Amino acid sequence: MEKKWWHGKTAYQIYPKSFCDSNGDGIGDLPGIIGKLDYLKELGVDIIWLSPIYCSPMADQGYDISDYYNIDPQFGTMEDMDELLAQAKKRDMYIVMDLVANHCSDEHIWFKKACEDPDGPYGKYFFIEEWHQGEPLPCNWRSYFGGSCWDKLPGHEDRVYMHLFHKKQPDLNWENPALRRELYDMINWWLDKGLAGFRIDAIINIKKLLPFRDFPADRADGLCSAQYMLDEAEGIEVFLDELARETFRKHDAFTVGEVFNPRPEHFPMLLGPKGCFSSMFDFSTAFLGGSDKGWYAAEDVTPDRFKETCFASQKLVEGIGFYSNIIENHDEPRGASRYIPAGEQSETSKKLLAGLYFLLPGLPFIYQGQEIGMEDMPFTDISQVDDVNTISEYQVALDAGLEPKEALRLVCRLSRDNSRTPFQWDGSANAGFTAGGKPWLGVNPNYTRINLAQQRGREDSLYEFYRSLSALRKDPAYRESLVYGSLVPYLPEQKNLMAYYRKGDKTLLVCGNFQTAPQDMALPGKVKAVILNNLPGYEAEERALHLEGYQFLVLELE
Ligand code: GLC
Ligand code: CA
């Protein structure tokens, strides 16, 4: 595979609003991030992805952009952004921003102009249709945040516009070359400024099935999931190829796509040397247990399903390109709460989960707070939740007949706000996130126990283990095998054992006992060295390894 600058690096996602607040207003900001660059460097981070910090009315926490060329004042100024780029560069770090191009905010000037004159040039930047009271809407697709994807165009009784997400996020019409040009110019403007690349939001939605048409309803609301139309819409590759050609390729940018449910035939077009993006997230485990019906029908994930899913998903990109691997992000609950069975969360089990996903082929992403093992939030009332999507899913659960208490339990398990609570820096008030008043979202009460200060420098901490993982992938002795080596599952049928080889110039065996009870694992050959262990020791015989509960080992074999 052609070597790229980002191979072998470690990436980190910052959710700016919740990372570090420098001025005491309860909202994380750019100066806060700049102040933590040395910390991230120490952790071993090279690439930093910032969730949106552009001007936004924050209907969807910045994923509704009203000005792509400016920083929202709550996060700082463009001078702060320039300073962040400069300070990152000084430390050999790369900044990646979120590119939200499927939709903008209804407060963006384009949408305002479209409302003023839907038949003028800006009307064609969106999907606006004629509609009269009493008529069916153009189609019955459901918005991802609930309800129809059509809403009345402000100021017009006889027009509707499409929004696949929140109604304050009108979809942009990629069929219009003028709109595409505006987006490319904006992307190049940022890349020229020194940005290393983008995480590309909701990109698979840019191609709509035209003309609009209904699909059979899949819930009592008479609507259908937008996935049906995505499955039938043809031609996204033409848009993506033009996008890459006009922007990313010219800059050798690093790009990672947020692509849900990719079609297997699309993989070579999506990632790898011939792909439109450098990489894309592997969401296969994030989707586990989910139901089309809603959160109330979601199931728990078992260690074996986690394992099978990782291996099957990796197989799809073998020889094509590298995934970006995650166990959580700002749209998911905390990985430690989700993938480790309830009640078994400890630094040891969290290290196992960390090691298992981190050493798969691909680029490991750490989501802020993951490195210290932050867990889901024990919300006690729905009023503590901010996220639009959660509030909609909570309602769906109530409508399905759940008691408020049960619906709240789902929120604690599945809400996006679980991962959006402030970073737990130390054991002081507000976990050291803000020197001032009230954080915009409540701090997880477990911060006195789980915080960075408590782990930094403690040799056996989860945080130090993440540092070792990052260092191991960069170690000249193992880099070739861990970055470019093949993945071969080992004893995939053995229950609650997740083990795999990484075979390159060396043969490494990554193995984890994904349960509290000890278990033995047959050894395929002689152990030359133990290069990582999440417990103080280990027991091996000639042909067998005894693994303690949640023990995780990386072995070099002869
Ligand atoms: C992506 C983002 C999510 C946002 C949505 C709409 O899925 O990660 O946070 O709500 O797109 O932009
Ligand atoms: Ca602030």
mmCIF file of C-alpha atoms and ligand atoms in Angstrom, residues 60 63 100 103 145 165 169 199 201-202 258 260 330-331 416 420, ligand 1:
data_model
loop_
_atom_site.group_PDB
_atom_site.id
_atom_site.type_symbol
_atom_site.label_atom_id
_atom_site.label_comp_id
_atom_site.label_asym_id
_atom_site.label_seq_id
_atom_site.Cartn_x
_atom_site.Cartn_y
_atom_site.Cartn_z
ATOM 1 C CA ASP A 60 -27.673 20.762 16.737
ATOM 2 C CA TYR A 63 -23.742 20.968 13.120
ATOM 3 C CA VAL A 100 -20.783 19.812 7.389
ATOM 4 C CA HIS A 103 -26.916 20.930 5.220
ATOM 5 C CA PHE A 145 -34.422 13.611 14.549
ATOM 6 C CA PHE A 165 -31.913 16.379 10.251
ATOM 7 C CA GLN A 169 -30.724 22.261 9.159
ATOM 8 C CA ARG A 199 -13.947 14.830 9.127
ATOM 9 C CA ASP A 201 -20.233 14.869 8.305
ATOM 10 C CA ALA A 202 -23.267 12.917 7.116
ATOM 11 C CA GLU A 258 -18.867 9.686 8.362
ATOM 12 C CA PHE A 260 -23.224 4.853 7.663
ATOM 13 C CA HIS A 330 -20.015 12.674 20.352
ATOM 14 C CA ASP A 331 -22.983 10.807 18.836
ATOM 15 C CA ARG A 416 -25.537 11.372 22.762
ATOM 16 C CA ARG A 420 -20.916 15.258 25.808
HETATM 17 C C1 GLC B 1 -23.499 13.813 12.129
HETATM 18 C C2 GLC B 1 -22.954 14.426 13.391
HETATM 19 C C3 GLC B 1 -24.086 14.644 14.334
HETATM 20 C C4 GLC B 1 -25.059 15.588 13.700
HETATM 21 C C5 GLC B 1 -25.479 15.123 12.314
HETATM 22 C C6 GLC B 1 -26.116 16.229 11.543
HETATM 23 O O1 GLC B 1 -24.058 12.561 12.332
HETATM 24 O O2 GLC B 1 -21.937 13.637 13.908
HETATM 25 O O3 GLC B 1 -23.654 15.117 15.576
HETATM 26 O O4 GLC B 1 -26.189 15.719 14.500
HETATM 27 O O5 GLC B 1 -24.412 14.673 11.537
HETATM 28 O O6 GLC B 1 -25.143 17.162 11.139
#
